[in-house]
Amino acid sequence: MTQDNLLARAQAWLAEDPDPETRDELAKLIEAGGTDGLAARFSGTLQFGTAGLRGELGAGPMRMNRSVVIRAAAGLAAYLKAKGHAGGLVVIGYDARYKSADFARDTAAVMTGAGLRAALLPRPLPTPVLAYAIRHLGAVAGVEVTASHNPPRDNGYKVYLGDGSQIVPPADAEIAAEIDAVRSLADVPRATDGWETLGDEVLEAYLARTDAVLTPGSPRGVRTVYTAMHGVGKDVVTAAFARAGFPPPVLVAEQAEPDPAFPTVAFPNPEEPGAMDLAFEAARAVEPDIVIANDPDADRCAVAVPDPTVQGGWRMLRGDEVGALLAAHLVHKGVSRNGKKSVFAESIVSSSLLGRIAEAAGVGYEETLTGFKWIARVEGLRYGYEEALGYCVDPEGVRDKDGITAALLVAELASELKEQDRTLTDLLDDLAVAHGLHATDQLSVRVEDLSIIANAMSALRSRPPVHLAGLTVTTAEDLTKGTEQLPPTDGLRYYLEGDYKARVIVRPSGTEPKLKCYLEVVVPVADASELATARATGAEILAAIKRDLSEAAGL
């Protein structure tokens, strides 16, 4: 794009930008002749995909802003009308990030202007409340304005259809085509009123539903430290715990209230180094049984346990460990629903231990592509999880990951174990003895230059590894071709065998500029006396796989 074309496009955008803040930002760039800044904002458009939209806030089509959101809302409205949903209800939720409330109101204005009915949730609330509200209210679609656990300067736009699940192909491409057809904001009718702002009835219905995940009369004595990570989870989690009869969680005060600046963390994601430091500090002061954290929109749940062998005395459980614990708990509680066969499901990047648990319990099992948009669509789903701290424990209520009901179920499990003078760690040991130690790890590379990811994937495709960590690569799959069970996706999967069995999956992140490699090795365990040795062996093999895979990918 020439400088003249760049300036012309920026000036045309400026002329119709409805937001004084981004107008001012863009006007200053134009006046300063900031070619690099303009190119970063106008070199393309933020792509609408199966995660909807997500990106950095700012002016221009490559940023998240009111102009981009109005176009996205208009495209969604056109899609819904084309599918026969004219006059249908669209329910809209939002978190407490910068611009989230503005984006939600713009969406309501566009839906109302298009002849659809729009209902806004009453205030910033967790994403699972929106996912619940779609089916509860009989909506034809839902929108959640959130960037989940992304950095403070990001925001996003997540779209659900009337079944309460996130969009999947071909709906994403069809909505994207309708967005592309919007030539000017002047062509988008926007109402100034006429939409509904809901009261607390939907939230109360959601909270009443959370009780369904617990067994009546089950123990409720676990003591918890809880952090909302500067997000919107605190009020809903504390209300859910109170309704259920758990002791009130001790709140991490510095992170309890919504704050779009996320001042105490570099990344507001419990998985990121340092994000849980304040929670662990609080735990050392009050000595609870467990620590629970939500990400900022409270659809993910992190769990930490006392561990005297690690510095600071507290250890974050991996998502795969929590996934296995919840599966074992549900098996113990009984997993049948309405006489129908129950299915446990997980994404392909999650631990194969879930399949072992399901098989032993006589429960169905399925693997899906990454994302709850796929997991939630599994027929007969009783429980689904993903290693990135996402758990769906009540698919009849919320067909998405839900960090609040997951927290309740973890608390119930920890309470039951506490009455037996046991812990979550003890149950993990039991699962390792029963099914083998499934050790998992991740190689995650955050990049500024996306070509690094493309080059790494190309290197692995053109020169697939033959051995990793001394284990032979027995199967190498390019998932862009799809399999009998999976539709095509940009990813690579390797199965390894030798003294131990292992699995590696490599894929670009769908929501962040990261290359993600998911590693698993299974170490047989005859009895509890072998656990320490098995863990050391697993860690050694995973470290070697990381090293060899990095070399093979040119990282």
XYZ file of C-alpha atoms in Angstrom:
555
model
C 0.000 0.000 0.000
C 1.474 3.360 -1.034
C 1.682 6.239 1.430
C -1.020 8.120 -0.495
C -3.338 5.112 -0.355
C -2.568 4.649 3.319
C -3.419 8.270 4.109
C -6.578 8.164 1.998
C -7.784 5.057 3.790
C -6.973 6.539 7.204
C -8.806 9.784 6.393
C -11.874 7.906 5.161
C -11.886 5.875 8.390
C -11.458 9.025 10.472
C -14.442 10.677 8.793
C -16.871 8.077 10.131
C -15.211 6.964 13.401
C -17.850 7.445 16.161
C -15.365 7.356 19.062
C -13.653 10.632 20.114
C -10.687 8.733 21.604
C -9.788 6.756 18.487
C -10.557 9.781 16.263
C -8.027 11.778 18.244
C -5.459 8.958 18.059
C -5.880 8.659 14.299
C -5.876 12.409 13.634
C -2.550 12.742 15.456
C -1.021 9.911 13.423
C -2.186 11.480 10.173
C -0.944 14.912 11.186
C 2.445 13.525 12.205
C 2.743 11.540 8.987
C 3.214 8.409 11.081
C 3.475 5.926 8.230
C 4.526 2.977 10.400
C 1.701 3.582 12.860
C -0.841 3.913 10.065
C 0.452 0.822 8.288
C 0.077 -1.213 11.492
C -3.572 -0.123 11.688
C -4.542 -0.156 8.002
C -2.475 -2.932 6.404
C -5.486 -5.264 6.512
C -8.504 -6.008 8.673
C -8.881 -7.818 11.982
C -10.102 -11.227 10.880
C -13.373 -12.620 12.195
C -12.914 -16.322 12.925
C -14.060 -19.092 15.235
C -12.943 -17.034 18.240
C -14.847 -14.035 16.849
C -12.586 -10.992 17.092
C -9.701 -10.318 19.422
C -6.971 -7.703 19.236
C -5.351 -4.595 20.619
C -7.506 -1.532 21.231
C -6.899 1.405 18.903
C -7.973 3.116 15.692
C -8.260 1.421 12.322
C -9.428 -1.910 10.895
C -6.516 -3.856 12.439
C -7.496 -2.839 15.983
C -10.464 -3.360 18.274
C -12.630 -0.228 18.285
C -16.226 0.912 17.956
C -16.084 1.075 14.147
C -14.870 -2.524 13.917
C -17.466 -3.682 16.450
C -20.336 -1.902 14.669
C -19.345 -3.631 11.436
C -19.095 -6.981 13.216
C -22.515 -6.500 14.795
C -24.010 -5.533 11.432
C -22.524 -8.640 9.834
C -23.902 -10.853 12.606
C -27.336 -9.234 12.312
C -27.376 -9.782 8.531
C -26.346 -13.408 9.016
C -29.091 -14.025 11.584
C -31.741 -12.489 9.347
C -30.533 -14.538 6.383
C -30.942 -17.654 8.527
C -34.578 -16.794 9.255
C -34.106 -15.191 12.674
C -35.510 -11.729 11.908
C -37.046 -10.395 15.106
C -35.130 -12.889 17.231
C -33.474 -12.056 20.538
C -29.729 -11.413 20.812
C -28.403 -11.300 24.382
C -25.210 -9.332 25.007
C -22.751 -9.603 27.880
C -19.508 -7.822 28.606
C -16.582 -7.791 31.017
C -14.872 -4.853 32.743
C -12.121 -4.203 30.183
C -11.548 -0.879 28.497
C -14.373 -0.159 26.006
C -16.318 -3.345 26.808
C -19.487 -1.491 27.859
C -19.256 0.746 24.765
C -18.900 -2.245 22.456
C -21.863 -3.956 24.129
C -24.100 -0.883 23.730
C -23.051 -0.475 20.089
C -24.000 -4.104 19.487
C -27.426 -3.550 21.079
C -27.948 -0.440 18.932
C -27.068 -2.292 15.725
C -29.233 -5.331 16.539
C -32.196 -3.099 17.374
C -31.639 -1.046 14.220
C -31.633 -4.263 12.182
C -35.037 -5.301 13.515
C -33.759 -7.868 15.996
C -34.446 -7.702 19.717
C -31.466 -7.004 21.958
C -30.998 -7.539 25.690
C -27.947 -6.373 27.628
C -26.821 -8.081 30.813
C -27.157 -5.573 33.669
C -23.426 -4.998 34.318
C -20.040 -6.624 33.715
C -20.536 -10.336 34.471
C -18.690 -13.606 33.857
C -18.826 -15.082 30.367
C -20.588 -18.264 31.632
C -23.565 -16.128 32.692
C -23.937 -14.939 29.098
C -23.553 -18.490 27.753
C -26.266 -19.616 30.171
C -28.553 -16.687 29.345
C -28.685 -17.518 25.630
C -30.539 -20.787 26.159
C -32.368 -19.629 29.276
C -33.920 -16.706 27.377
C -34.436 -18.554 24.085
C -32.110 -16.202 22.185
C -31.078 -16.793 18.586
C -27.534 -15.638 19.351
C -25.330 -14.131 22.019
C -22.328 -11.841 22.097
C -19.762 -11.574 24.875
C -17.393 -8.610 24.778
C -14.204 -9.918 26.391
C -10.561 -10.619 25.729
C -10.547 -13.218 28.498
C -6.980 -13.442 29.864
C -5.228 -11.330 27.205
C -3.096 -8.263 28.103
C -4.823 -5.051 29.291
C -4.746 -3.287 25.915
C -6.714 -6.073 24.205
C -10.416 -6.644 23.821
C -12.526 -9.139 21.926
C -15.917 -10.093 20.573
C -17.109 -13.673 21.098
C -20.194 -14.901 19.237
C -22.540 -17.720 20.231
C -25.502 -19.089 18.313
C -28.855 -20.102 19.752
C -27.696 -23.513 20.987
C -25.483 -21.683 23.481
C -22.249 -22.836 21.834
C -19.571 -20.675 20.238
C -19.611 -20.460 16.449
C -17.798 -23.018 14.293
C -17.351 -23.267 10.513
C -19.101 -22.515 8.269
C -20.928 -19.922 10.424
C -17.715 -17.974 11.068
C -16.961 -17.582 7.347
C -20.583 -16.689 6.567
C -20.624 -13.988 9.261
C -17.228 -12.728 8.056
C -18.614 -12.389 4.534
C -21.515 -10.294 5.837
C -19.052 -8.098 7.767
C -16.979 -7.601 4.615
C -20.139 -6.507 2.787
C -20.508 -3.478 5.106
C -19.054 -0.623 3.051
C -19.707 2.318 5.358
C -20.936 2.869 8.891
C -23.510 5.207 7.375
C -25.113 2.088 5.872
C -25.622 0.527 9.324
C -28.877 1.572 11.059
C -28.220 2.167 14.763
C -31.033 2.694 17.202
C -30.672 5.190 20.019
C -32.921 3.136 22.302
C -35.348 0.241 22.183
C -33.185 -2.529 23.587
C -33.706 -4.097 26.999
C -31.310 -3.948 29.928
C -31.926 -7.068 31.954
C -32.223 -7.130 35.722
C -30.665 -9.671 38.045
C -33.215 -12.378 37.187
C -30.875 -14.082 34.711
C -27.994 -14.010 37.186
C -30.257 -15.460 39.884
C -31.347 -18.231 37.510
C -27.710 -18.976 36.711
C -26.809 -19.088 40.406
C -29.734 -21.412 41.098
C -28.418 -23.628 38.322
C -24.932 -23.805 39.869
C -26.378 -25.858 42.717
C -27.085 -28.627 40.192
C -23.408 -29.575 39.964
C -23.242 -30.522 43.645
C -24.554 -33.642 45.354
C -27.236 -32.786 47.944
C -25.816 -33.210 51.431
C -22.208 -33.509 50.278
C -19.429 -32.146 52.536
C -18.830 -28.404 52.183
C -16.030 -27.736 54.687
C -13.077 -26.804 52.477
C -11.308 -23.519 53.237
C -10.363 -21.528 50.143
C -8.331 -18.516 49.100
C -9.802 -16.988 45.941
C -8.560 -14.461 43.409
C -10.619 -12.897 40.635
C -7.423 -11.684 38.878
C -8.845 -8.130 38.590
C -11.808 -9.550 36.671
C -15.547 -9.974 37.129
C -15.715 -13.277 39.008
C -15.671 -12.208 42.657
C -19.328 -11.367 43.307
C -20.689 -14.381 41.435
C -18.221 -16.841 42.974
C -18.812 -15.617 46.520
C -22.586 -15.762 45.958
C -22.338 -19.296 44.558
C -20.182 -20.454 47.484
C -22.609 -18.898 49.972
C -25.644 -20.531 48.338
C -23.872 -23.884 48.401
C -22.927 -23.568 52.076
C -19.140 -23.431 51.718
C -17.134 -21.203 54.070
C -16.653 -17.766 52.483
C -13.461 -17.765 50.403
C -10.672 -15.517 51.652
C -10.295 -12.934 48.892
C -6.998 -11.719 47.490
C -7.870 -8.089 48.178
C -5.419 -6.559 45.697
C -7.052 -8.496 42.825
C -10.656 -8.739 44.019
C -12.280 -5.836 42.183
C -12.502 -5.359 38.401
C -9.660 -3.223 37.046
C -8.980 -3.069 33.290
C -5.370 -2.032 33.953
C -4.638 -5.366 35.715
C -2.037 -3.544 37.833
C -0.603 -6.499 39.787
C 0.052 -8.904 36.909
C 1.952 -8.744 33.620
C -0.660 -11.022 32.016
C -3.989 -11.623 33.796
C -3.785 -15.383 33.255
C -3.328 -17.764 36.215
C -1.003 -19.873 34.044
C 1.487 -17.034 33.533
C 4.551 -16.804 35.795
C 3.930 -14.508 38.748
C 0.175 -14.181 38.255
C -0.577 -16.301 41.341
C 2.059 -14.747 43.616
C -0.394 -12.631 45.613
C -2.758 -15.578 45.999
C 0.069 -17.719 47.348
C 1.077 -14.907 49.710
C -2.476 -14.825 51.060
C -2.492 -18.618 51.352
C 0.695 -18.620 53.427
C -0.973 -16.157 55.788
C -4.284 -18.000 56.318
C -3.325 -21.626 55.487
C -6.411 -22.699 53.506
C -6.929 -26.154 52.017
C -6.819 -24.939 48.408
C -6.396 -21.808 46.306
C -8.823 -21.102 43.462
C -8.378 -18.470 40.751
C -10.497 -17.354 37.837
C -9.250 -15.528 34.779
C -10.751 -12.044 34.229
C -13.995 -13.220 32.582
C -14.259 -16.204 34.956
C -14.676 -18.905 32.345
C -11.434 -20.605 33.450
C -10.577 -22.058 36.841
C -7.109 -22.556 38.312
C -6.412 -24.628 41.417
C -3.370 -24.676 43.675
C -2.514 -27.044 46.518
C -0.083 -27.009 49.453
C 3.244 -28.556 48.481
C 6.159 -28.348 50.950
C 8.610 -29.481 48.257
C 8.289 -26.293 46.179
C 9.469 -22.791 46.971
C 6.711 -20.846 48.686
C 4.855 -23.988 49.727
C 2.094 -23.840 47.079
C 1.870 -25.499 43.676
C -0.447 -24.687 40.778
C -2.049 -27.815 39.418
C -1.853 -28.238 35.673
C -5.109 -28.012 33.780
C -4.712 -31.678 32.926
C -4.450 -32.561 36.622
C -7.633 -30.648 37.487
C -9.299 -32.182 34.426
C -8.527 -35.673 35.697
C -9.583 -34.855 39.272
C -12.978 -33.553 38.140
C -13.493 -36.581 35.906
C -12.728 -38.943 38.791
C -15.080 -36.969 41.046
C -17.895 -37.131 38.503
C -17.382 -40.881 38.089
C -17.611 -41.244 41.867
C -20.793 -39.126 41.938
C -22.368 -41.044 39.040
C -22.285 -39.720 35.509
C -25.515 -40.910 33.895
C -28.115 -38.297 33.010
C -31.731 -39.127 32.197
C -30.833 -42.700 31.339
C -28.728 -41.600 28.367
C -25.147 -42.647 27.777
C -22.751 -40.066 29.108
C -19.650 -38.922 27.259
C -16.443 -37.344 28.527
C -14.735 -35.151 25.940
C -11.537 -33.174 25.666
C -9.491 -31.396 23.041
C -6.664 -33.261 21.331
C -4.067 -31.171 23.187
C -5.267 -32.372 26.595
C -4.011 -35.397 28.510
C -4.986 -38.867 27.348
C -5.596 -39.737 31.005
C -9.242 -38.679 30.587
C -9.705 -41.487 28.082
C -8.277 -44.006 30.568
C -10.628 -42.784 33.316
C -13.624 -42.898 30.980
C -12.780 -46.399 29.744
C -12.411 -47.745 33.278
C -15.775 -46.212 34.246
C -17.605 -47.441 31.135
C -18.209 -43.875 30.016
C -18.075 -42.716 26.392
C -15.051 -40.704 25.306
C -14.335 -38.332 22.434
C -11.497 -36.069 21.329
C -12.188 -32.804 19.512
C -10.233 -29.950 18.028
C -9.005 -27.267 20.410
C -11.706 -25.049 21.878
C -15.007 -25.418 23.673
C -16.794 -24.515 20.466
C -16.007 -28.132 19.539
C -16.138 -29.822 22.952
C -19.596 -28.402 23.745
C -21.030 -29.946 20.565
C -20.190 -33.552 21.486
C -23.400 -35.558 21.546
C -24.258 -36.841 25.014
C -21.628 -34.649 26.673
C -21.540 -35.009 30.433
C -18.143 -33.437 31.054
C -15.586 -31.711 28.903
C -12.273 -30.099 29.634
C -9.268 -28.472 28.032
C -5.762 -28.248 29.475
C -5.872 -24.420 29.385
C -7.890 -24.426 32.649
C -11.288 -24.791 30.959
C -13.951 -27.144 32.363
C -17.565 -27.750 31.367
C -19.175 -29.576 34.272
C -22.835 -28.733 33.569
C -23.337 -28.828 29.787
C -27.117 -28.780 30.173
C -26.782 -25.355 31.777
C -23.699 -23.819 30.146
C -22.376 -25.200 26.864
C -18.987 -23.631 27.337
C -16.205 -23.606 29.883
C -17.363 -22.267 33.234
C -14.881 -21.301 35.929
C -17.582 -20.843 38.564
C -19.293 -24.235 38.485
C -15.850 -25.828 38.102
C -14.730 -24.033 41.287
C -17.763 -25.376 43.145
C -17.068 -28.922 42.024
C -13.396 -28.654 43.001
C -14.461 -27.343 46.409
C -16.885 -30.240 46.853
C -14.207 -32.780 45.928
C -11.661 -31.184 48.255
C -14.272 -31.158 51.042
C -15.014 -34.872 50.605
C -11.315 -35.722 50.630
C -10.757 -33.511 53.680
C -13.332 -35.527 55.639
C -11.270 -38.621 54.788
C -8.075 -36.834 55.890
C -6.936 -36.845 52.253
C -6.092 -34.194 49.661
C -6.330 -33.531 45.946
C -2.678 -34.600 45.691
C -3.536 -37.977 47.240
C -6.231 -38.524 44.605
C -3.780 -37.619 41.834
C -1.450 -40.280 43.215
C -4.283 -42.825 43.128
C -4.993 -42.000 39.475
C -1.313 -42.381 38.565
C -1.149 -45.818 40.170
C -4.391 -46.885 38.498
C -3.696 -45.568 34.997
C -0.004 -44.691 34.782
C 1.626 -41.339 35.416
C 0.524 -39.031 32.603
C 3.144 -36.283 32.773
C 2.390 -33.216 30.650
C 4.160 -29.995 29.803
C 4.009 -27.243 27.225
C 6.508 -25.405 25.067
C 4.934 -22.008 24.400
C 6.719 -19.371 22.324
C 5.286 -15.834 22.257
C 6.414 -13.870 19.180
C 6.304 -10.328 17.858
C 6.873 -11.512 14.288
C 4.207 -14.027 13.192
C 6.515 -15.315 10.436
C 8.464 -17.135 13.175
C 5.429 -19.341 13.763
C 4.895 -19.964 10.050
C 8.571 -20.823 9.579
C 8.544 -23.251 12.505
C 5.451 -25.056 11.182
C 7.018 -25.176 7.704
C 10.272 -26.604 9.079
C 8.442 -29.361 10.936
C 6.335 -30.204 7.884
C 9.280 -30.357 5.487
C 11.608 -32.171 7.919
C 9.476 -34.051 10.459
C 11.469 -35.318 13.453
C 12.389 -38.999 13.478
C 13.280 -39.153 17.175
C 12.471 -36.938 20.166
C 14.092 -37.555 23.557
C 15.371 -40.880 22.279
C 11.837 -42.067 21.509
C 10.950 -43.057 17.953
C 8.310 -41.008 16.161
C 6.020 -43.819 15.011
C 3.269 -41.592 13.582
C 3.459 -38.046 12.208
C 0.125 -36.459 11.259
C -0.432 -33.171 9.456
C -3.809 -32.143 10.841
C -4.450 -29.688 7.991
C -5.615 -32.782 6.116
C -8.083 -33.766 8.817
C -8.614 -37.279 10.160
C -11.557 -39.677 10.361
C -12.502 -38.077 13.685
C -11.335 -34.471 13.215
C -11.956 -31.720 10.670
C -8.864 -29.997 9.216
C -6.891 -27.634 11.462
C -3.447 -26.067 11.396
C -1.510 -28.502 13.552
C 0.909 -31.419 13.714
C 0.617 -34.522 15.892
C 3.350 -37.033 16.675
C 3.111 -40.328 18.528
C 6.326 -41.684 20.022
C 7.314 -45.068 21.392
C 10.372 -46.583 23.045
C 10.828 -47.300 26.706
C 7.776 -45.069 27.197
C 4.896 -43.806 25.084
C 4.602 -40.099 24.369
C 2.595 -37.645 22.270
C 3.379 -34.188 20.898
C 1.011 -31.686 19.270
C 2.200 -28.427 17.692
C -0.187 -25.640 16.698
C -0.399 -21.858 16.425
C -2.579 -20.305 19.126
C -5.981 -19.175 17.923
C -6.142 -16.170 20.253
C -2.564 -15.005 20.915
C 0.690 -14.590 18.928
C 2.079 -17.877 20.225
C 3.312 -21.199 18.928
C 2.122 -23.861 21.354
C 3.523 -27.364 21.695
C 1.726 -29.814 23.972
C 3.769 -32.703 25.361
C 2.751 -35.873 27.195
C 4.636 -38.966 28.317
C 3.082 -41.940 30.112
C 5.222 -43.657 32.749
C 3.857 -46.957 34.153
C 3.525 -47.085 37.951
C 3.166 -50.399 39.801
C 2.464 -48.909 43.222
C 2.735 -45.689 45.205
C 6.363 -46.354 46.113
C 7.326 -45.771 42.465
C 5.627 -42.372 42.101
C 8.617 -40.184 42.931
C 10.839 -42.032 40.465
C 8.109 -41.956 37.809
C 7.685 -38.191 38.192
C 11.423 -37.640 37.868
C 11.509 -39.820 34.762
C 8.545 -38.031 33.234
C 10.082 -34.609 33.869
C 13.393 -35.706 32.336
C 11.727 -37.010 29.173
C 9.536 -33.927 28.785
C 12.576 -31.660 29.111
C 14.380 -33.672 26.436
C 11.359 -33.537 24.105
C 11.227 -29.751 24.561
C 14.897 -29.437 23.663
C 14.722 -31.683 20.616
C 11.464 -30.200 19.354
C 12.815 -26.641 19.659
C 15.800 -27.646 17.564
C 13.646 -29.377 14.933
C 11.378 -26.311 14.652
C 14.265 -23.870 14.446
C 13.165 -21.998 17.583
